[in-house]
Amino acid sequence: MRMSARVFGLAVGGAVMLAGAGHAAGLDDRPQVDRDRYVLAPAGDIFLRLDRETGRVAECSKVNATWRCVAVPDAQLALEAEIERLGKQVTALRAENAELRRKAGLARPGESVPKTDALPRIDGDDEPTFTPEEEKELGRALDFTEKAMRRFFGMMKSLREEYDDLGN
């Protein structure tokens, strides 16, 4: 069964009219959006779309003759989420620390832990103190490390010189 060009044209025209009538009657299923809500800015071969209501940015590009917009990850939101997560972790660790101090007998519930020399220092303000024997041992270790590093860098220098001589 062969359809004539006239019948086909009438069918297509009728479908277009029905679609137009449906749009005019408000039967269009697309959501109504404020025309001033989005701002498009060209960025090379793509466009950046800014949503003025939410502040979100999307990257719009043409894919297979169709424009598609993909949300750009918001670094600020990710940072705020990470800060919140770390804040909760710090609170939990402080509570655990207080519980451990209480169990060790350094504090009673509701009391602050007294400062004693038995607690390790974490503020880094005080220099560590060494006995004379530890000072000598530390000096020997530093001397050994210095000699080893000088030998290593000396070998690197000689290897570089040999390599440079081969290239000339």
Short mmCIF file of C-alpha atoms in Angstrom, two decimals:
data_model
loop_
_atom_site.label_atom_id
_atom_site.label_comp_id
_atom_site.label_asym_id
_atom_site.label_seq_id
_atom_site.Cartn_x
_atom_site.Cartn_y
_atom_site.Cartn_z
CA MET A 1 0.00 0.00 0.00
CA ARG A 2 1.50 3.22 -1.18
CA MET A 3 0.69 6.58 0.39
CA SER A 4 0.53 9.53 -1.98
CA ALA A 5 2.56 12.65 -1.26
CA ARG A 6 -0.65 14.67 -0.76
CA VAL A 7 -2.05 12.28 1.87
CA PHE A 8 1.32 12.20 3.63
CA GLY A 9 1.49 16.01 3.64
CA LEU A 10 -2.01 16.22 5.11
CA ALA A 11 -1.12 13.71 7.83
CA VAL A 12 2.04 15.57 8.79
CA GLY A 13 0.22 18.92 8.72
CA GLY A 14 -2.53 17.55 10.94
CA ALA A 15 -0.02 16.20 13.44
CA VAL A 16 1.74 19.57 13.57
CA MET A 17 -1.59 21.36 14.10
CA LEU A 18 -2.54 18.94 16.91
CA ALA A 19 0.82 19.45 18.58
CA GLY A 20 0.43 23.23 18.29
CA ALA A 21 -3.10 23.07 19.68
CA GLY A 22 -1.90 20.94 22.59
CA HIS A 23 0.83 23.48 23.33
CA ALA A 24 -1.59 26.38 23.12
CA ALA A 25 -4.02 24.58 25.43
CA GLY A 26 -1.28 24.10 28.03
CA LEU A 27 -0.91 20.38 27.44
CA ASP A 28 2.85 20.74 27.00
CA ASP A 29 4.55 18.59 29.64
CA ARG A 30 7.63 20.81 29.90
CA PRO A 31 7.89 22.70 33.21
CA GLN A 32 7.42 26.44 33.11
CA VAL A 33 10.73 28.15 33.89
CA ASP A 34 11.42 31.81 34.49
CA ARG A 35 13.18 33.04 31.35
CA ASP A 36 15.59 35.16 33.43
CA ARG A 37 16.57 32.31 35.75
CA TYR A 38 19.54 31.08 33.69
CA VAL A 39 22.48 32.94 32.21
CA LEU A 40 24.56 31.38 29.42
CA ALA A 41 28.19 32.35 28.91
CA PRO A 42 30.31 31.05 26.03
CA ALA A 43 33.45 29.17 27.06
CA GLY A 44 35.20 27.88 23.94
CA ASP A 45 33.12 25.16 22.27
CA ILE A 46 30.77 24.92 25.25
CA PHE A 47 28.53 27.18 27.27
CA LEU A 48 28.40 27.61 31.01
CA ARG A 49 24.88 27.92 32.40
CA LEU A 50 24.44 29.76 35.70
CA ASP A 51 21.26 29.18 37.67
CA ARG A 52 20.50 32.53 39.30
CA GLU A 53 18.25 30.93 41.92
CA THR A 54 20.62 28.28 43.25
CA GLY A 55 24.01 29.51 42.07
CA ARG A 56 24.76 26.13 40.47
CA VAL A 57 26.82 26.00 37.28
CA ALA A 58 26.33 23.52 34.45
CA GLU A 59 28.48 22.82 31.41
CA CYS A 60 26.39 22.71 28.22
CA SER A 61 27.69 21.10 25.05
CA LYS A 62 26.26 19.78 21.82
CA VAL A 63 26.20 15.98 21.72
CA ASN A 64 24.81 14.27 18.62
CA ALA A 65 22.97 17.43 17.51
CA THR A 66 21.37 17.78 20.97
CA TRP A 67 22.39 20.27 23.64
CA ARG A 68 23.07 18.64 27.00
CA CYS A 69 23.90 20.36 30.29
CA VAL A 70 25.82 18.55 33.01
CA ALA A 71 26.20 20.02 36.49
CA VAL A 72 29.73 21.13 37.36
CA PRO A 73 30.84 19.75 40.73
CA ASP A 74 30.79 22.52 43.31
CA ALA A 75 34.14 22.61 45.10
CA GLN A 76 32.79 24.89 47.83
CA LEU A 77 30.06 22.39 48.72
CA ALA A 78 32.61 19.57 48.79
CA LEU A 79 34.91 21.59 51.06
CA GLU A 80 32.08 22.50 53.42
CA ALA A 81 31.02 18.84 53.62
CA GLU A 82 34.62 17.81 54.37
CA ILE A 83 34.93 20.50 57.06
CA GLU A 84 31.71 19.30 58.67
CA ARG A 85 32.90 15.68 58.56
CA LEU A 86 36.24 16.60 60.10
CA GLY A 87 34.53 18.69 62.79
CA LYS A 88 32.43 15.68 63.79
CA GLN A 89 35.54 13.51 63.81
CA VAL A 90 37.38 16.00 66.06
CA THR A 91 34.43 16.08 68.47
CA ALA A 92 34.35 12.27 68.60
CA LEU A 93 38.12 12.08 69.15
CA ARG A 94 37.97 14.64 71.94
CA ALA A 95 35.26 12.64 73.65
CA GLU A 96 37.30 9.44 73.23
CA ASN A 97 40.39 11.21 74.57
CA ALA A 98 38.50 12.45 77.63
CA GLU A 99 37.17 8.94 78.24
CA LEU A 100 40.67 7.44 78.01
CA ARG A 101 42.02 10.06 80.40
CA ARG A 102 39.19 9.31 82.79
CA LYS A 103 39.92 5.57 82.60
CA ALA A 104 43.62 6.24 83.20
CA GLY A 105 42.72 8.05 86.38
CA LEU A 106 43.87 11.43 85.16
CA ALA A 107 40.41 12.99 85.34
CA ARG A 108 37.01 12.38 86.88
CA PRO A 109 33.83 12.76 84.84
CA GLY A 110 33.10 16.45 84.38
CA GLU A 111 36.60 17.55 85.45
CA SER A 112 39.33 18.82 83.23
CA VAL A 113 42.52 16.81 83.03
CA PRO A 114 45.29 18.31 85.17
CA LYS A 115 48.53 19.21 83.39
CA THR A 116 51.29 16.86 84.40
CA ASP A 117 54.66 15.93 82.99
CA ALA A 118 53.35 12.39 82.56
CA LEU A 119 51.21 13.54 79.64
CA PRO A 120 52.99 13.85 76.30
CA ARG A 121 53.39 17.39 74.99
CA ILE A 122 51.83 18.02 71.62
CA ASP A 123 52.06 21.79 71.40
CA GLY A 124 55.66 21.69 70.15
CA ASP A 125 56.73 24.77 72.14
CA ASP A 126 59.26 22.96 74.33
CA GLU A 127 62.54 21.66 73.01
CA PRO A 128 63.18 18.01 73.84
CA THR A 129 65.83 17.47 76.48
CA PHE A 130 68.47 14.78 76.11
CA THR A 131 70.91 13.26 78.54
CA PRO A 132 74.63 13.80 77.76
CA GLU A 133 74.86 10.21 76.47
CA GLU A 134 71.85 10.78 74.17
CA GLU A 135 73.42 14.04 72.94
CA LYS A 136 76.62 12.17 71.98
CA GLU A 137 74.65 9.43 70.22
CA LEU A 138 72.60 12.03 68.34
CA GLY A 139 75.79 13.84 67.31
CA ARG A 140 77.31 10.61 65.98
CA ALA A 141 74.12 9.82 64.05
CA LEU A 142 74.04 13.30 62.49
CA ASP A 143 77.74 13.11 61.56
CA PHE A 144 77.20 9.73 59.88
CA THR A 145 74.16 11.05 57.99
CA GLU A 146 76.07 14.13 56.83
CA LYS A 147 78.97 12.02 55.53
CA ALA A 148 76.61 9.63 53.76
CA MET A 149 74.75 12.49 52.08
CA ARG A 150 77.99 14.16 50.98
CA ARG A 151 79.21 10.89 49.45
CA PHE A 152 75.86 10.35 47.72
CA PHE A 153 75.77 13.83 46.20
CA GLY A 154 79.45 13.53 45.24
CA MET A 155 78.66 10.33 43.32
CA MET A 156 75.69 12.04 41.65
CA LYS A 157 77.92 14.95 40.59
CA SER A 158 80.54 12.62 39.12
CA LEU A 159 77.88 10.60 37.28
CA ARG A 160 76.41 13.81 35.83
CA GLU A 161 79.88 14.94 34.70
CA GLU A 162 80.50 11.54 33.04
CA TYR A 163 77.12 11.72 31.33
CA ASP A 164 77.75 15.26 30.11
CA ASP A 165 81.19 14.21 28.77
CA LEU A 166 79.58 11.36 26.80
CA GLY A 167 77.10 13.75 25.20
CA ASN A 168 79.79 16.16 23.89
#
